[in-house]
mmCIF file of N, CA, C and O in Angstrom:
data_model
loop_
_atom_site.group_PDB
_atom_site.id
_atom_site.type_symbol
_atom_site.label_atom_id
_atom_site.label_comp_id
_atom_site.label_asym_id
_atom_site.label_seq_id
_atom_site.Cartn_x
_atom_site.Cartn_y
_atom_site.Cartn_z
ATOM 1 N N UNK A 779 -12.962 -64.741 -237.171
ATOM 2 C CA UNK A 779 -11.621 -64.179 -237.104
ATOM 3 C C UNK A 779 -11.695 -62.745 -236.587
ATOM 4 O O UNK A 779 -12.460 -61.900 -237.051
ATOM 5 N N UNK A 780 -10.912 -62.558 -235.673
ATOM 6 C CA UNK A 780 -11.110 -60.833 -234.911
ATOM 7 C C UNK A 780 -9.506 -60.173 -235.996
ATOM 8 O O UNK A 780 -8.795 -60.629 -236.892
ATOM 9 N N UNK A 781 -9.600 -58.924 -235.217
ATOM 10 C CA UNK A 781 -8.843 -57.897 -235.584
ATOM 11 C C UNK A 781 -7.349 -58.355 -235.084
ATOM 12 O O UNK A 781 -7.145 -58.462 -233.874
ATOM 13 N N UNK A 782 -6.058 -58.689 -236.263
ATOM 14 C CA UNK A 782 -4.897 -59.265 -235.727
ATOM 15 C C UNK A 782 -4.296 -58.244 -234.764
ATOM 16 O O UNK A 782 -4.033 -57.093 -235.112
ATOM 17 N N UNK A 783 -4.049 -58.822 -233.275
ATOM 18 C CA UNK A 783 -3.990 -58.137 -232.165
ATOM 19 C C UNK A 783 -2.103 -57.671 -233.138
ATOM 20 O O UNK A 783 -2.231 -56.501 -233.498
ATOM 21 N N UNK A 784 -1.230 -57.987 -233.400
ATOM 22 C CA UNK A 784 -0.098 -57.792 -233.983
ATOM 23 C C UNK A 784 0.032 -56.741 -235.059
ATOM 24 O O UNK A 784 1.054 -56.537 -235.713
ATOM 25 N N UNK A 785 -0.879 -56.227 -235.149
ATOM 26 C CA UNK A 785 -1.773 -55.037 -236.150
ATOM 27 C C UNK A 785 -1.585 -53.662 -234.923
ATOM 28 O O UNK A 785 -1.470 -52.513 -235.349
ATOM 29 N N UNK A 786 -1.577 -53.846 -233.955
ATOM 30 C CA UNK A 786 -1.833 -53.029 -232.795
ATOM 31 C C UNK A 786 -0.644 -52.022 -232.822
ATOM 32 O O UNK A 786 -0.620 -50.800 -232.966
ATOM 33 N N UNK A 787 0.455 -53.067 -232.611
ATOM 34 C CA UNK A 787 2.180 -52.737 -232.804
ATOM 35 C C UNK A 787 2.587 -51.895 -233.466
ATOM 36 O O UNK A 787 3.563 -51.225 -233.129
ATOM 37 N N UNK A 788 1.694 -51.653 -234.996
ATOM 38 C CA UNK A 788 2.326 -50.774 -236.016
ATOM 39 C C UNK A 788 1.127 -49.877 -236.551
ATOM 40 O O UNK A 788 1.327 -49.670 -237.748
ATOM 41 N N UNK A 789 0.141 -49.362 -236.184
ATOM 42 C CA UNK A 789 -0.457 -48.771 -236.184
ATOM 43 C C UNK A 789 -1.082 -47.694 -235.381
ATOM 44 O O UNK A 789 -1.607 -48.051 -234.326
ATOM 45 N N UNK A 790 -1.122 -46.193 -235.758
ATOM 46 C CA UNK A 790 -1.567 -45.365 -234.980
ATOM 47 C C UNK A 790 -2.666 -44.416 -235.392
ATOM 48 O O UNK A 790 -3.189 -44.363 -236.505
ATOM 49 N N UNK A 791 -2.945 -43.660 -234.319
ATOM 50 C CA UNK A 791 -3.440 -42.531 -234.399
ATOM 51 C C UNK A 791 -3.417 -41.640 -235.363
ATOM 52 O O UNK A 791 -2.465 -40.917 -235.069
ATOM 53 N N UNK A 792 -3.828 -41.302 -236.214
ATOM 54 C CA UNK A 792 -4.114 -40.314 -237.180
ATOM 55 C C UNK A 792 -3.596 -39.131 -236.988
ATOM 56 O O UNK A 792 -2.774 -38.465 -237.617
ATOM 57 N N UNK A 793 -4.273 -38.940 -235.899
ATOM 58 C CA UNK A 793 -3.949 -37.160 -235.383
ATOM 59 C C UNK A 793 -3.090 -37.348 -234.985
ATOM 60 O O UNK A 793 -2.192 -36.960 -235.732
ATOM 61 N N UNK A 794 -2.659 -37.882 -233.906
ATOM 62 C CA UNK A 794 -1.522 -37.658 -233.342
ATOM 63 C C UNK A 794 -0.486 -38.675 -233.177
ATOM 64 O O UNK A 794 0.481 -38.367 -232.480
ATOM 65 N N UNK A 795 -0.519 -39.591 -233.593
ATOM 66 C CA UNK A 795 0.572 -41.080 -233.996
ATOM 67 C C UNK A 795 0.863 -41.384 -232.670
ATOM 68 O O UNK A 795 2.033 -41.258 -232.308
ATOM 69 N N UNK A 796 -0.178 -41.851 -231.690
ATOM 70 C CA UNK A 796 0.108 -42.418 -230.217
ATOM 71 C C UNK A 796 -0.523 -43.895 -230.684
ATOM 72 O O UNK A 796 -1.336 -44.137 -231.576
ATOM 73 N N UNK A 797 0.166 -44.806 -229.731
ATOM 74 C CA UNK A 797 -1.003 -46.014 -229.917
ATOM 75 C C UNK A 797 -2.362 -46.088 -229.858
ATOM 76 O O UNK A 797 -3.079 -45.396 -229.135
ATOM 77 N N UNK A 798 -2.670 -46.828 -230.530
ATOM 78 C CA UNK A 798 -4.412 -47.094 -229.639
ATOM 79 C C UNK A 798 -4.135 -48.815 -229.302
ATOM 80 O O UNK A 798 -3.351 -49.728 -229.559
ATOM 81 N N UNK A 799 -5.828 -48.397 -228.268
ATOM 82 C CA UNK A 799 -6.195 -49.587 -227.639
ATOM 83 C C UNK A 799 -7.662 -50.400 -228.163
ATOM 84 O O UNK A 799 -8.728 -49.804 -228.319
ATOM 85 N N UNK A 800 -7.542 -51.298 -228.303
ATOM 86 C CA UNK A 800 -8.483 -52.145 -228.459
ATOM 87 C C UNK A 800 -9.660 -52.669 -228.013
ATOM 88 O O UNK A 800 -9.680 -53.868 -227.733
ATOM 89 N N UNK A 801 -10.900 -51.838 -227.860
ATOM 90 C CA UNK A 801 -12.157 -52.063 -227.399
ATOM 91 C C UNK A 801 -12.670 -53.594 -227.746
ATOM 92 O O UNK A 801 -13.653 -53.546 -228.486
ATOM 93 N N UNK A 802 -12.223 -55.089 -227.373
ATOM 94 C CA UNK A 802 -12.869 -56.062 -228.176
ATOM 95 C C UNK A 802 -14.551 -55.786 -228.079
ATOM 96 O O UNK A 802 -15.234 -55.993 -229.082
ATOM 97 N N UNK A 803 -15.116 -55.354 -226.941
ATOM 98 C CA UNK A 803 -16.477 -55.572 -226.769
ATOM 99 C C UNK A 803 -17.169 -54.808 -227.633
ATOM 100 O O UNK A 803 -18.195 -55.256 -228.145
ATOM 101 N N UNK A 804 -16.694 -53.502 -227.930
ATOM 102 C CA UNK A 804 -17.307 -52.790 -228.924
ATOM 103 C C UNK A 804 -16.436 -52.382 -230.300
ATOM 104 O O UNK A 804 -16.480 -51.329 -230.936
ATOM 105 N N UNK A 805 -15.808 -53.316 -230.483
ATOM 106 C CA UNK A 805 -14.813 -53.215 -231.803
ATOM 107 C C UNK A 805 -14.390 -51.698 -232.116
ATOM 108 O O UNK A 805 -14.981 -51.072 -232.996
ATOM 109 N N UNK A 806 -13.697 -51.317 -231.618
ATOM 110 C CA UNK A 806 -13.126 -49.820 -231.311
ATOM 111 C C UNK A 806 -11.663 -49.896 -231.190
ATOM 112 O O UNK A 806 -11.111 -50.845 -230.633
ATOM 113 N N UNK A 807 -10.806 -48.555 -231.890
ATOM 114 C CA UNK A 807 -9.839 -48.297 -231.111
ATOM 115 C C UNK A 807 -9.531 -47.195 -230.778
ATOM 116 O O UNK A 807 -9.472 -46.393 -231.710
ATOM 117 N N UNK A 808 -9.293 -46.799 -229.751
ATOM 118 C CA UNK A 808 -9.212 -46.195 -228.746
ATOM 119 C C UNK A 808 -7.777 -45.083 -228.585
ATOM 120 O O UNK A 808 -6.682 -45.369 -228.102
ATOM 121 N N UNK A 809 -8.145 -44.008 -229.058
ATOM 122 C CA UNK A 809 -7.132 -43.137 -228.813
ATOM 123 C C UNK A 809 -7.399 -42.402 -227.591
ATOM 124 O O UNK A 809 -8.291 -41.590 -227.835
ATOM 125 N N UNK A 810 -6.874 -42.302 -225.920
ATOM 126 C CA UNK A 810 -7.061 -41.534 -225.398
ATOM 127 C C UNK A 810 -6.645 -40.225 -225.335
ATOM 128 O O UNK A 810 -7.287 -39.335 -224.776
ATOM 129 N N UNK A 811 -5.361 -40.049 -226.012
ATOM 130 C CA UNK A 811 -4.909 -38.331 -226.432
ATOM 131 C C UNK A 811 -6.021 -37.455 -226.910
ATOM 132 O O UNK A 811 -6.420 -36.357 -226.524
ATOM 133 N N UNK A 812 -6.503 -38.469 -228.106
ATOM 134 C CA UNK A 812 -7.906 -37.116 -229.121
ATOM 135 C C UNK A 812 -8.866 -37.440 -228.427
ATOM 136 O O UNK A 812 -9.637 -36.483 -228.488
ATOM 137 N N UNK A 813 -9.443 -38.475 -227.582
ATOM 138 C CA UNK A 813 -10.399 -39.137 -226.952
ATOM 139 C C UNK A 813 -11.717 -39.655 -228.168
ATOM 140 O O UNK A 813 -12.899 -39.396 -228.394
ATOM 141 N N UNK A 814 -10.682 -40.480 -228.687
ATOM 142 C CA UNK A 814 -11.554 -40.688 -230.434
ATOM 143 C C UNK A 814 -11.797 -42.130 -230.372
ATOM 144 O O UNK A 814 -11.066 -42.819 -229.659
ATOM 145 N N UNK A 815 -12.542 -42.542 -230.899
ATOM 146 C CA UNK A 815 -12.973 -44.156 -231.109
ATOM 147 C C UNK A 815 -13.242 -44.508 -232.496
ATOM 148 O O UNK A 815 -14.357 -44.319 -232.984
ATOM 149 N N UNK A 816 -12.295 -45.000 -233.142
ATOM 150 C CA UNK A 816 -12.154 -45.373 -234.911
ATOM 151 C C UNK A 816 -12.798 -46.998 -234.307
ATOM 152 O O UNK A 816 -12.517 -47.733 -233.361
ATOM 153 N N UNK A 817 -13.658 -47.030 -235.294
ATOM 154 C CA UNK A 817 -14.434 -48.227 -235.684
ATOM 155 C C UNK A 817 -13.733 -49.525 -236.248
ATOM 156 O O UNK A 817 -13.076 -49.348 -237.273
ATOM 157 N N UNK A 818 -13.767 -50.505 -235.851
ATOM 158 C CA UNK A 818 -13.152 -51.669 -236.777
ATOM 159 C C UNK A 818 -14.485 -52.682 -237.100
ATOM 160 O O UNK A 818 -15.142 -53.359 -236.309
ATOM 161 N N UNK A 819 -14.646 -52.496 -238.781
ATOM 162 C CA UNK A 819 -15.691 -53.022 -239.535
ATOM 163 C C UNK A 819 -15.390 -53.847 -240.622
ATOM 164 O O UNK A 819 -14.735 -53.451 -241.586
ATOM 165 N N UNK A 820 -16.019 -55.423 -240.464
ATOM 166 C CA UNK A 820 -15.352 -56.480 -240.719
ATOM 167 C C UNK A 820 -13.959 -56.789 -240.898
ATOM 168 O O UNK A 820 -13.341 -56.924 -241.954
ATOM 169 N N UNK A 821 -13.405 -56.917 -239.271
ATOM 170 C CA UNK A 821 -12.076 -56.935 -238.915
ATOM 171 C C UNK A 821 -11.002 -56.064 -239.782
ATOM 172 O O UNK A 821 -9.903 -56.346 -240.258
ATOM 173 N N UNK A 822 -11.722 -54.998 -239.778
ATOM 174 C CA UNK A 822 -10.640 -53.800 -240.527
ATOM 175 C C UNK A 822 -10.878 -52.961 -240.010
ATOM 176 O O UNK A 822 -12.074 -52.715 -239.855
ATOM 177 N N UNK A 823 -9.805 -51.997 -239.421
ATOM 178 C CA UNK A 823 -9.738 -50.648 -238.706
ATOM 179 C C UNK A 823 -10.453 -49.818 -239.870
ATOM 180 O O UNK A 823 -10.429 -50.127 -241.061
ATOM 181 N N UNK A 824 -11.074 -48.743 -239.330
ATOM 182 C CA UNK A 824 -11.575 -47.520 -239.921
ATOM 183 C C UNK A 824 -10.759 -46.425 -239.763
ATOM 184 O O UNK A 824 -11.296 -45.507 -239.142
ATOM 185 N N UNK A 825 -9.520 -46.213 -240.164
ATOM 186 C CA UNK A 825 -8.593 -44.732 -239.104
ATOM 187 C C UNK A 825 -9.182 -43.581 -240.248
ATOM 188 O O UNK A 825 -8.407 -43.105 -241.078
ATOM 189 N N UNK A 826 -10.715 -43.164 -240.199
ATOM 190 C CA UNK A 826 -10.935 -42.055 -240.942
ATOM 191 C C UNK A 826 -11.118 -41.213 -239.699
ATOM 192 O O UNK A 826 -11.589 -41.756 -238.699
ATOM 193 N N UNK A 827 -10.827 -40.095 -239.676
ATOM 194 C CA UNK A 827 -11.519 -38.988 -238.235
ATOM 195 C C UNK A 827 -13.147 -38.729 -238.764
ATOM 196 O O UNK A 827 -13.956 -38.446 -237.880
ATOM 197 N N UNK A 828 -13.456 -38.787 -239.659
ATOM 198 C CA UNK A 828 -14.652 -38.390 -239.975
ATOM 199 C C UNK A 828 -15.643 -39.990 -239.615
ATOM 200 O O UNK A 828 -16.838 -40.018 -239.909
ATOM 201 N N UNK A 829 -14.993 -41.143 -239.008
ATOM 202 C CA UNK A 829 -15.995 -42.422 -238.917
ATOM 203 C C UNK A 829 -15.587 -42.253 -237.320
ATOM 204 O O UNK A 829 -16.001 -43.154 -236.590
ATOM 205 N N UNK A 830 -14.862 -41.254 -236.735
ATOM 206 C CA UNK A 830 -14.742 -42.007 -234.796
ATOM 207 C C UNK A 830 -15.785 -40.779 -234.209
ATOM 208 O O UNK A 830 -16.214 -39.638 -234.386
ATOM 209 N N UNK A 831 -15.820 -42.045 -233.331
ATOM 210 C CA UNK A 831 -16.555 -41.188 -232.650
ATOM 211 C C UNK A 831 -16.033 -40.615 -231.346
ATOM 212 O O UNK A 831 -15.205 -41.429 -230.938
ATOM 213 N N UNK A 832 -16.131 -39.530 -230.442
ATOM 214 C CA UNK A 832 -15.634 -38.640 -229.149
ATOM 215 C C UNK A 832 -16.000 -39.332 -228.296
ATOM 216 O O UNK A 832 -17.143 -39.739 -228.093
ATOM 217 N N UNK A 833 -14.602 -39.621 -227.440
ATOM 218 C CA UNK A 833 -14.998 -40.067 -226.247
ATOM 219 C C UNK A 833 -15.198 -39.187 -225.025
ATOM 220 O O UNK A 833 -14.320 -38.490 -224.517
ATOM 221 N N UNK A 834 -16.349 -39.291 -224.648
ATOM 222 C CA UNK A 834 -16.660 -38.872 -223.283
ATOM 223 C C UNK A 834 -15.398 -39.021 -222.114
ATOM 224 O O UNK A 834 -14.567 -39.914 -221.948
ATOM 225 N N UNK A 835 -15.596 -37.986 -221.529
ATOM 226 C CA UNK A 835 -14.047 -38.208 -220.330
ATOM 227 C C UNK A 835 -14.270 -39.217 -219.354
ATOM 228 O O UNK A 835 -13.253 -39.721 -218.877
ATOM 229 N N UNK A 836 -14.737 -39.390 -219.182
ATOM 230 C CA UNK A 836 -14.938 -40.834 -218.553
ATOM 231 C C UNK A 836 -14.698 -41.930 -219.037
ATOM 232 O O UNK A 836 -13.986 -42.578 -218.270
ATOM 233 N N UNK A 837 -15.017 -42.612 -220.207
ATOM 234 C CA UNK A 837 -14.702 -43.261 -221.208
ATOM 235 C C UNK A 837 -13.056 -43.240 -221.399
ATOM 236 O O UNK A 837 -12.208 -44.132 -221.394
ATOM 237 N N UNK A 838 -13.009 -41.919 -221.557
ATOM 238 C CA UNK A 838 -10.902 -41.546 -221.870
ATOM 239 C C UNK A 838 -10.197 -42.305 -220.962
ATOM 240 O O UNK A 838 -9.282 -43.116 -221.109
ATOM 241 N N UNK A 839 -11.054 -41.712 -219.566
ATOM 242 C CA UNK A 839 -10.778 -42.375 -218.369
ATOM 243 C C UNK A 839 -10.083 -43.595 -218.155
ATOM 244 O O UNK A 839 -8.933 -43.769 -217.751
ATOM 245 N N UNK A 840 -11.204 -44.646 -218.581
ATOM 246 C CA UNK A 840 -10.852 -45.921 -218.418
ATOM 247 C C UNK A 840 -10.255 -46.350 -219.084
ATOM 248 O O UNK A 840 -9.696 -47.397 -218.757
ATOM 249 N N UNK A 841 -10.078 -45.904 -220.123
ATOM 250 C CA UNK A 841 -8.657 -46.824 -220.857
ATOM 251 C C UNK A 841 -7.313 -45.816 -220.931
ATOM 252 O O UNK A 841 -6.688 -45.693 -221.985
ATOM 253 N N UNK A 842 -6.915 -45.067 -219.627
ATOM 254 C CA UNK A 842 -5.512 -44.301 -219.540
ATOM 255 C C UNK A 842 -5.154 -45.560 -218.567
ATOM 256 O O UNK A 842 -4.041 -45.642 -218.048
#
């Protein structure tokens, strides 16, 4: 069972309450505003700032 894509809809960003996007390959979601990557561990989001990790601008890149 993955992460309910309908979960996406009503959930945000921490810092800054923008959507995120959904890394399936590396179970991530993806804020490009903070350029942050919150972890999703056993199909549960992680929205701690202290568990994401910085995305490289390039990385930001590809998912604007």
């Amino acid at each position: 069972m993955a992460l309910n894509i309908a979960l996406l809809d009503i959930i945000a960003c921490p810092l800054c309450k923008n959507k995120l996007k959904l890394d399936k390959e590396k179970q991530e979601l993806i804020c490009t505003a903070d350029r942050l990557a919150y972890p999703v561990k056993k199909h549960i989001p992680v929205l701690l700032t202290s568990e994401a990790r910085t995305l490289s601008l390039e990385e930001a890149e590809q998912w604007r």
